[in-house]
mmCIF file of C-alpha atoms and ligand atoms in Angstrom:
data_model
loop_
_atom_site.group_PDB
_atom_site.id
_atom_site.type_symbol
_atom_site.label_atom_id
_atom_site.label_comp_id
_atom_site.label_asym_id
_atom_site.label_seq_id
_atom_site.Cartn_x
_atom_site.Cartn_y
_atom_site.Cartn_z
ATOM 1 C CA MET C 1 -12.648 -9.863 -11.251
ATOM 2 C CA LYS C 2 -10.733 -7.129 -13.447
ATOM 3 C CA ILE C 3 -6.902 -6.212 -13.068
ATOM 4 C CA TYR C 4 -5.427 -3.442 -14.029
ATOM 5 C CA LEU C 5 -2.210 -4.792 -16.066
ATOM 6 C CA ASN C 6 -0.189 -1.947 -17.622
ATOM 7 C CA GLY C 7 -2.604 0.103 -18.781
ATOM 8 C CA ASP C 8 -5.467 -2.244 -19.682
ATOM 9 C CA LEU C 9 -8.176 -3.516 -17.581
ATOM 10 C CA VAL C 10 -7.873 -7.592 -18.107
ATOM 11 C CA GLU C 11 -10.053 -10.681 -16.369
ATOM 12 C CA LYS C 12 -8.342 -11.871 -13.540
ATOM 13 C CA ASP C 13 -7.445 -15.435 -15.415
ATOM 14 C CA LYS C 14 -5.717 -13.199 -18.306
ATOM 15 C CA ALA C 15 -3.905 -11.021 -16.303
ATOM 16 C CA MET C 16 -0.383 -12.778 -16.587
ATOM 17 C CA VAL C 17 3.181 -11.294 -16.048
ATOM 18 C CA SER C 18 5.999 -12.824 -17.873
ATOM 19 C CA VAL C 19 8.259 -15.532 -15.792
ATOM 20 C CA PHE C 20 11.349 -13.529 -16.864
ATOM 21 C CA ASP C 21 9.957 -10.351 -14.744
ATOM 22 C CA HIS C 22 12.454 -9.354 -12.311
ATOM 23 C CA GLY C 23 9.653 -8.896 -9.921
ATOM 24 C CA LEU C 24 9.345 -12.595 -10.053
ATOM 25 C CA LEU C 25 12.801 -13.806 -10.476
ATOM 26 C CA TYR C 26 14.296 -11.269 -7.456
ATOM 27 C CA GLY C 27 11.691 -9.685 -5.868
ATOM 28 C CA ASP C 28 12.600 -6.493 -7.718
ATOM 29 C CA GLY C 29 10.063 -4.297 -7.223
ATOM 30 C CA VAL C 30 8.017 -1.840 -5.238
ATOM 31 C CA PHE C 31 4.118 -1.931 -3.818
ATOM 32 C CA GLU C 32 1.250 -0.343 -1.756
ATOM 33 C CA GLY C 33 -1.635 -2.076 0.132
ATOM 34 C CA ILE C 34 -4.248 0.700 -0.144
ATOM 35 C CA ARG C 35 -7.845 0.624 1.835
ATOM 36 C CA LEU C 36 -11.238 1.701 -0.161
ATOM 37 C CA TYR C 37 -13.742 2.545 2.529
ATOM 38 C CA ASP C 38 -17.355 3.668 1.239
ATOM 39 C CA HIS C 39 -16.034 4.893 -2.372
ATOM 40 C CA CYS C 40 -13.161 6.791 -0.514
ATOM 41 C CA VAL C 41 -9.317 5.860 -1.338
ATOM 42 C CA PHE C 42 -7.991 6.215 1.835
ATOM 43 C CA LYS C 43 -4.713 8.355 2.064
ATOM 44 C CA LEU C 44 -3.976 8.027 -1.553
ATOM 45 C CA ASP C 45 -1.617 10.413 -1.871
ATOM 46 C CA GLU C 46 0.409 9.251 1.119
ATOM 47 C CA HIS C 47 0.492 5.685 -0.268
ATOM 48 C CA LEU C 48 1.555 7.111 -3.888
ATOM 49 C CA GLU C 49 3.914 9.219 -2.090
ATOM 50 C CA ARG C 50 5.844 6.408 -0.480
ATOM 51 C CA LEU C 51 5.445 4.151 -3.565
ATOM 52 C CA GLU C 52 7.473 7.081 -5.126
ATOM 53 C CA TYR C 53 10.260 7.080 -2.336
ATOM 54 C CA SER C 54 10.505 3.409 -2.457
ATOM 55 C CA ALA C 55 10.880 3.368 -6.505
ATOM 56 C CA LYS C 56 13.481 6.098 -6.146
ATOM 57 C CA ALA C 57 15.492 3.995 -3.238
ATOM 58 C CA ILE C 58 15.952 1.032 -5.713
ATOM 59 C CA LEU C 59 16.614 3.403 -8.293
ATOM 60 C CA LEU C 60 13.309 2.226 -10.540
ATOM 61 C CA GLU C 61 11.807 4.861 -12.557
ATOM 62 C CA LEU C 62 7.949 4.585 -12.453
ATOM 63 C CA PRO C 63 6.324 4.681 -15.477
ATOM 64 C CA LEU C 64 3.371 6.803 -14.443
ATOM 65 C CA ASN C 65 2.982 10.091 -12.456
ATOM 66 C CA ARG C 66 1.150 10.373 -9.273
ATOM 67 C CA GLN C 67 -2.104 11.681 -11.050
ATOM 68 C CA GLN C 68 -1.755 8.702 -13.568
ATOM 69 C CA LEU C 69 -1.364 6.213 -10.805
ATOM 70 C CA ALA C 70 -4.317 7.707 -8.432
ATOM 71 C CA ASP C 71 -6.528 7.743 -11.797
ATOM 72 C CA ALA C 72 -5.274 4.119 -12.599
ATOM 73 C CA VAL C 73 -6.027 3.045 -8.828
ATOM 74 C CA CYS C 74 -9.571 4.470 -9.265
ATOM 75 C CA GLU C 75 -10.334 3.388 -12.199
ATOM 76 C CA THR C 76 -9.270 -0.099 -11.319
ATOM 77 C CA CYS C 77 -11.825 0.248 -8.314
ATOM 78 C CA ARG C 78 -14.722 1.418 -10.319
ATOM 79 C CA ALA C 79 -14.161 -1.401 -13.018
ATOM 80 C CA ASN C 80 -14.599 -4.040 -9.891
ATOM 81 C CA ASN C 81 -18.076 -1.903 -8.574
ATOM 82 C CA LEU C 82 -15.972 -1.764 -5.507
ATOM 83 C CA SER C 83 -17.062 0.582 -2.812
ATOM 84 C CA ASN C 84 -14.896 -1.164 0.123
ATOM 85 C CA GLY C 85 -12.229 -3.233 -0.069
ATOM 86 C CA TYR C 86 -8.135 -3.387 -0.343
ATOM 87 C CA VAL C 87 -6.129 -2.455 -3.180
ATOM 88 C CA ARG C 88 -2.658 -3.884 -4.092
ATOM 89 C CA LEU C 89 -0.566 -1.442 -6.435
ATOM 90 C CA VAL C 90 2.679 -3.467 -7.974
ATOM 91 C CA VAL C 91 5.409 -1.732 -9.677
ATOM 92 C CA THR C 92 7.918 -4.451 -10.881
ATOM 93 C CA ARG C 93 11.264 -4.123 -12.759
ATOM 94 C CA GLY C 94 10.069 -5.709 -15.789
ATOM 95 C CA VAL C 95 10.968 -8.252 -18.148
ATOM 96 C CA GLY C 96 14.730 -8.738 -18.373
ATOM 97 C CA HIS C 97 17.364 -11.429 -18.698
ATOM 98 C CA LEU C 98 18.540 -14.156 -16.014
ATOM 99 C CA GLY C 99 21.071 -12.345 -14.620
ATOM 100 C CA LEU C 100 20.580 -9.894 -11.361
ATOM 101 C CA SER C 101 21.638 -6.718 -13.395
ATOM 102 C CA PRO C 102 18.321 -4.645 -14.166
ATOM 103 C CA ASP C 103 19.948 -3.594 -17.223
ATOM 104 C CA GLY C 104 18.215 -4.299 -20.159
ATOM 105 C CA CYS C 105 15.054 -4.891 -17.803
ATOM 106 C CA GLY C 106 11.665 -2.889 -18.568
ATOM 107 C CA PRO C 107 9.342 -1.472 -18.987
ATOM 108 C CA PRO C 108 8.172 -1.754 -15.117
ATOM 109 C CA SER C 109 5.211 -3.604 -15.193
ATOM 110 C CA VAL C 110 2.287 -1.619 -13.123
ATOM 111 C CA ILE C 111 -0.380 -4.219 -11.868
ATOM 112 C CA ILE C 112 -3.313 -2.845 -9.629
ATOM 113 C CA ILE C 113 -5.460 -5.484 -8.031
ATOM 114 C CA ALA C 114 -8.673 -4.556 -6.185
ATOM 115 C CA ASP C 115 -10.326 -6.890 -3.840
ATOM 116 C CA ASP C 116 -12.252 -7.771 -0.581
ATOM 117 C CA ILE C 117 -10.158 -7.378 2.174
ATOM 118 C CA GLN C 118 -9.316 -10.393 4.409
ATOM 119 C CA LEU C 119 -9.049 -9.051 7.918
ATOM 120 C CA TYR C 120 -8.640 -10.680 11.185
ATOM 121 C CA PRO C 121 -11.674 -11.674 12.343
ATOM 122 C CA GLN C 122 -13.951 -9.075 14.292
ATOM 123 C CA GLU C 123 -13.950 -11.037 17.289
ATOM 124 C CA LEU C 124 -10.066 -10.301 17.818
ATOM 125 C CA TYR C 125 -10.815 -6.517 17.980
ATOM 126 C CA GLU C 126 -12.776 -7.144 20.862
ATOM 127 C CA THR C 127 -10.458 -10.004 22.580
ATOM 128 C CA GLY C 128 -7.141 -8.785 21.116
ATOM 129 C CA LEU C 129 -4.111 -10.269 19.469
ATOM 130 C CA LYS C 130 -1.369 -12.679 21.163
ATOM 131 C CA ILE C 131 1.996 -11.704 19.627
ATOM 132 C CA ILE C 132 5.427 -13.531 20.001
ATOM 133 C CA SER C 133 8.901 -12.729 19.404
ATOM 134 C CA VAL C 134 10.602 -14.422 16.967
ATOM 135 C CA PRO C 135 14.381 -14.897 16.247
ATOM 136 C CA THR C 136 14.443 -13.796 12.698
ATOM 137 C CA ARG C 137 15.561 -10.125 13.178
ATOM 138 C CA ARG C 138 14.400 -7.256 11.073
ATOM 139 C CA ILE C 139 16.658 -6.646 8.189
ATOM 140 C CA ASN C 140 19.469 -4.298 9.130
ATOM 141 C CA ALA C 141 19.062 -0.867 7.619
ATOM 142 C CA SER C 142 22.166 -0.561 6.341
ATOM 143 C CA ALA C 143 21.296 -3.933 4.221
ATOM 144 C CA LEU C 144 18.225 -2.430 3.080
ATOM 145 C CA PRO C 145 16.345 0.325 4.143
ATOM 146 C CA PRO C 146 13.339 -1.187 5.835
ATOM 147 C CA ALA C 147 11.525 2.032 5.033
ATOM 148 C CA VAL C 148 11.416 0.640 1.125
ATOM 149 C CA LYS C 149 8.483 -1.338 0.660
ATOM 150 C CA SER C 150 9.661 -3.647 -1.701
ATOM 151 C CA LEU C 151 8.525 -6.843 -3.424
ATOM 152 C CA ASN C 152 10.864 -8.909 -1.402
ATOM 153 C CA TYR C 153 9.374 -9.830 2.196
ATOM 154 C CA LEU C 154 10.843 -13.090 3.081
ATOM 155 C CA ASN C 155 12.378 -11.859 5.952
ATOM 156 C CA ASN C 156 9.084 -10.652 7.248
ATOM 157 C CA ILE C 157 7.812 -14.307 5.966
ATOM 158 C CA LEU C 158 10.165 -16.116 7.807
ATOM 159 C CA ALA C 159 9.029 -14.400 11.230
ATOM 160 C CA LYS C 160 5.602 -15.023 10.081
ATOM 161 C CA ILE C 161 6.140 -18.765 10.025
ATOM 162 C CA GLU C 162 8.143 -18.977 13.180
ATOM 163 C CA ALA C 163 5.148 -17.320 15.000
ATOM 164 C CA LYS C 164 2.727 -19.727 13.217
ATOM 165 C CA LYS C 165 4.689 -22.624 14.018
ATOM 166 C CA VAL C 166 4.425 -22.310 17.753
ATOM 167 C CA GLY C 167 0.684 -21.237 17.407
ATOM 168 C CA PHE C 168 0.620 -17.591 17.295
ATOM 169 C CA GLN C 169 -0.883 -15.267 14.429
ATOM 170 C CA GLU C 170 1.772 -12.372 14.426
ATOM 171 C CA ALA C 171 5.258 -12.097 15.213
ATOM 172 C CA LEU C 172 7.065 -9.456 17.345
ATOM 173 C CA MET C 173 10.079 -8.570 15.101
ATOM 174 C CA LEU C 174 13.557 -7.121 17.044
ATOM 175 C CA ASN C 175 16.403 -5.505 15.049
ATOM 176 C CA ASP C 176 19.957 -6.626 15.150
ATOM 177 C CA LYS C 177 20.366 -4.557 18.818
ATOM 178 C CA GLY C 178 17.361 -6.463 19.971
ATOM 179 C CA GLU C 179 14.994 -3.399 20.094
ATOM 180 C CA ILE C 180 11.448 -3.953 18.788
ATOM 181 C CA ALA C 181 11.242 -2.872 14.917
ATOM 182 C CA GLU C 182 7.561 -3.832 14.090
ATOM 183 C CA CYS C 183 5.362 -6.728 13.737
ATOM 184 C CA THR C 184 5.315 -8.617 9.951
ATOM 185 C CA GLY C 185 2.963 -6.381 8.418
ATOM 186 C CA ASP C 186 2.035 -3.761 10.985
ATOM 187 C CA ASN C 187 3.447 -1.022 13.274
ATOM 188 C CA VAL C 188 3.452 -1.389 17.164
ATOM 189 C CA PHE C 189 2.305 1.088 19.899
ATOM 190 C CA VAL C 190 2.481 0.750 23.811
ATOM 191 C CA LEU C 191 0.765 2.982 26.044
ATOM 192 C CA SER C 192 2.775 3.386 29.520
ATOM 193 C CA LYS C 193 2.105 6.101 32.039
ATOM 194 C CA GLY C 194 -0.591 7.564 29.885
ATOM 195 C CA VAL C 195 2.091 8.302 27.141
ATOM 196 C CA LEU C 196 1.947 6.152 23.710
ATOM 197 C CA TYR C 197 5.293 5.251 22.482
ATOM 198 C CA THR C 198 6.507 3.639 19.016
ATOM 199 C CA PRO C 199 9.821 2.543 17.687
ATOM 200 C CA PRO C 200 11.580 5.181 15.440
ATOM 201 C CA LEU C 201 11.871 4.499 11.718
ATOM 202 C CA ASP C 202 15.708 3.870 12.437
ATOM 203 C CA ALA C 203 14.876 0.708 14.584
ATOM 204 C CA GLY C 204 13.326 -0.786 11.481
ATOM 205 C CA SER C 205 9.986 0.131 11.325
ATOM 206 C CA LEU C 206 7.885 1.114 7.942
ATOM 207 C CA ARG C 207 6.902 4.706 7.498
ATOM 208 C CA GLY C 208 3.233 3.008 8.224
ATOM 209 C CA ILE C 209 0.426 5.123 6.974
ATOM 210 C CA THR C 210 -1.793 3.876 9.947
ATOM 211 C CA ARG C 211 1.019 4.609 12.037
ATOM 212 C CA ALA C 212 0.974 8.263 10.967
ATOM 213 C CA SER C 213 -2.851 8.542 11.266
ATOM 214 C CA VAL C 214 -2.542 7.059 15.036
ATOM 215 C CA MET C 215 0.104 9.807 15.510
ATOM 216 C CA ASP C 216 -2.491 12.631 14.747
ATOM 217 C CA ILE C 217 -5.313 10.731 16.413
ATOM 218 C CA ALA C 218 -3.409 11.011 19.751
ATOM 219 C CA GLN C 219 -2.766 14.736 18.913
ATOM 220 C CA ASP C 220 -6.499 15.202 18.891
ATOM 221 C CA LEU C 221 -6.922 13.139 21.747
ATOM 222 C CA GLY C 222 -4.264 15.081 24.035
ATOM 223 C CA ILE C 223 -2.211 12.157 24.284
ATOM 224 C CA LYS C 224 1.684 12.661 24.002
ATOM 225 C CA CYS C 225 3.046 10.476 21.526
ATOM 226 C CA ARG C 226 6.960 9.681 21.363
ATOM 227 C CA GLU C 227 8.951 7.800 18.887
ATOM 228 C CA GLN C 228 11.562 6.053 21.202
ATOM 229 C CA ALA C 229 13.594 2.944 21.017
ATOM 230 C CA LEU C 230 11.710 -0.055 22.761
ATOM 231 C CA THR C 231 12.726 -3.137 24.306
ATOM 232 C CA ARG C 232 10.674 -6.249 24.776
ATOM 233 C CA TYR C 233 10.677 -5.163 28.678
ATOM 234 C CA ASP C 234 8.761 -2.123 27.715
ATOM 235 C CA LEU C 235 5.869 -4.107 25.995
ATOM 236 C CA TRP C 236 6.001 -6.840 28.728
ATOM 237 C CA THR C 237 5.154 -3.950 31.349
ATOM 238 C CA ALA C 238 2.865 -1.879 29.177
ATOM 239 C CA GLU C 239 -0.425 -0.550 30.115
ATOM 240 C CA GLU C 240 -1.748 -1.550 26.530
ATOM 241 C CA CYS C 241 -0.426 -2.275 23.529
ATOM 242 C CA PHE C 242 -1.780 -2.083 19.802
ATOM 243 C CA LEU C 243 -0.752 -2.699 16.189
ATOM 244 C CA THR C 244 -1.281 -0.660 13.207
ATOM 245 C CA GLY C 245 -1.726 -1.390 9.570
ATOM 246 C CA THR C 246 -3.725 -0.888 6.426
ATOM 247 C CA ALA C 247 -5.200 -4.522 6.487
ATOM 248 C CA ALA C 248 -5.223 -4.724 10.368
ATOM 249 C CA GLU C 249 -6.268 -0.860 11.058
ATOM 250 C CA VAL C 250 -5.877 -0.421 14.661
ATOM 251 C CA ILE C 251 -6.070 -4.070 16.520
ATOM 252 C CA PRO C 252 -5.465 -4.525 20.005
ATOM 253 C CA CYS C 253 -2.654 -6.708 21.469
ATOM 254 C CA VAL C 254 -3.133 -8.114 24.847
ATOM 255 C CA GLU C 255 -0.263 -10.781 25.111
ATOM 256 C CA VAL C 256 3.377 -10.391 24.417
ATOM 257 C CA ASP C 257 5.675 -13.288 24.944
ATOM 258 C CA HIS C 258 3.285 -15.001 27.133
ATOM 259 C CA ARG C 259 3.250 -11.686 29.233
ATOM 260 C CA ARG C 260 -0.561 -10.352 29.744
ATOM 261 C CA VAL C 261 -0.404 -6.705 28.512
ATOM 262 C CA GLY C 262 -1.992 -4.675 31.238
ATOM 263 C CA SER C 263 -5.365 -6.394 32.448
ATOM 264 C CA GLY C 264 -5.099 -8.831 29.554
ATOM 265 C CA GLU C 265 -8.022 -6.865 27.708
ATOM 266 C CA PRO C 266 -7.864 -4.127 25.132
ATOM 267 C CA GLY C 267 -7.215 -1.203 26.752
ATOM 268 C CA GLU C 268 -9.712 1.595 27.106
ATOM 269 C CA ILE C 269 -7.422 3.922 25.612
ATOM 270 C CA THR C 270 -6.876 1.487 22.184
ATOM 271 C CA ARG C 271 -10.660 1.514 21.936
ATOM 272 C CA LYS C 272 -10.805 4.802 21.700
ATOM 273 C CA PHE C 273 -7.843 4.616 18.677
ATOM 274 C CA ILE C 274 -9.944 2.136 16.957
ATOM 275 C CA SER C 275 -13.204 4.049 17.051
ATOM 276 C CA LYS C 276 -11.409 7.569 16.114
ATOM 277 C CA PHE C 277 -9.523 5.732 13.492
ATOM 278 C CA ARG C 278 -12.776 4.332 12.195
ATOM 279 C CA GLU C 279 -14.634 7.340 12.084
ATOM 280 C CA ASN C 280 -11.971 9.391 10.053
ATOM 281 C CA VAL C 281 -11.542 6.329 7.407
ATOM 282 C CA CYS C 282 -14.184 8.118 4.778
ATOM 283 C CA GLU C 283 -13.201 11.583 5.349
ATOM 284 C CA ASP C 284 -9.428 11.429 4.382
ATOM 285 C CA GLY C 285 -9.079 10.263 1.081
ATOM 286 C CA VAL C 286 -9.791 10.368 -3.067
ATOM 287 C CA LYS C 287 -13.334 10.082 -3.744
ATOM 288 C CA LEU C 288 -13.842 7.590 -6.421
HETATM 289 N N1 PMP R 1 5.186 -2.661 8.410
HETATM 290 C C1 PMP R 1 5.442 -3.650 7.531
HETATM 291 C C2 PMP R 1 6.652 -4.533 7.083
HETATM 292 C C3 PMP R 1 4.027 -3.473 6.431
HETATM 293 O O1 PMP R 1 4.627 -4.265 5.348
HETATM 294 C C4 PMP R 1 3.315 -2.623 6.689
HETATM 295 C C5 PMP R 1 2.176 -2.389 5.529
HETATM 296 N N2 PMP R 1 1.125 -3.413 5.688
HETATM 297 C C6 PMP R 1 3.059 -1.822 7.926
HETATM 298 C C7 PMP R 1 4.265 -2.385 8.955
HETATM 299 C C8 PMP R 1 1.889 -0.776 8.158
HETATM 300 O O2 PMP R 1 1.860 0.275 7.349
HETATM 301 P P1 PMP R 1 0.608 0.850 7.082
HETATM 302 O O3 PMP R 1 -0.049 1.477 7.888
HETATM 303 O O4 PMP R 1 0.863 1.718 5.898
HETATM 304 O O5 PMP R 1 -0.058 -0.247 6.198
#
């Protein structure tokens, strides 16, 4: 496997970064997870825009412009003869001293890994996920905007651990007001009386690229979609629920906090979103 590392394509076992890189020492950096479907990098421009915004928010100057980053992503996929898979694009603050300050750090390291994707098993798309809300709250937007896709995922990792410890694959994260924010790596949608709802970004959700695709699909299907503050009660009493994310795509959720969602099986509308999303993935991106 070839890894893109600061302009070079190097073998996996030679792809090394310094122990003084602030990405490692402090989680100081940004990243994107991107899908490749049938030689087409899905929503590449949207991912690169979000990366630029994340970098800007943490005052990290990207060493490559959008076209250069797009070329590097495509080059890495081609070098690995990949036609379907997952691309992890990482930009770290770079090598510095042991102190927190990024002064003297750099240049930023650009790392691109293109690999097969480990999805949830197909069976779960038929039967649906069961999720549970956990004590760890989504980080407060005034502490660190959740819209920044930074290398520091401890908040989400703690939530994931808490869910796993009690036998669930995914955690539902609330914000400090007790509203639904998102899951550890996915946005949340519910269908209630025929209207689709998802938490607004200021509730602590990432501006998910899949979330935006689902909103577009809703419009195409003539289903109203609203960004609205949601509580656990809204999920417990919803007719349908699903999660969205680059890796998970659209996955049904059939149980929240031990309450069955709807009939306890993936809903009809959810199934429509899954198939529409899969229909669209090869059309909306950059061809290798
Ligand atoms: N929330 C978080 C915390 C994420 O890390 C992700 C990405 N895995 C998402 C939501 C979903 O975003 P996207 O659809 O862009 O992958």
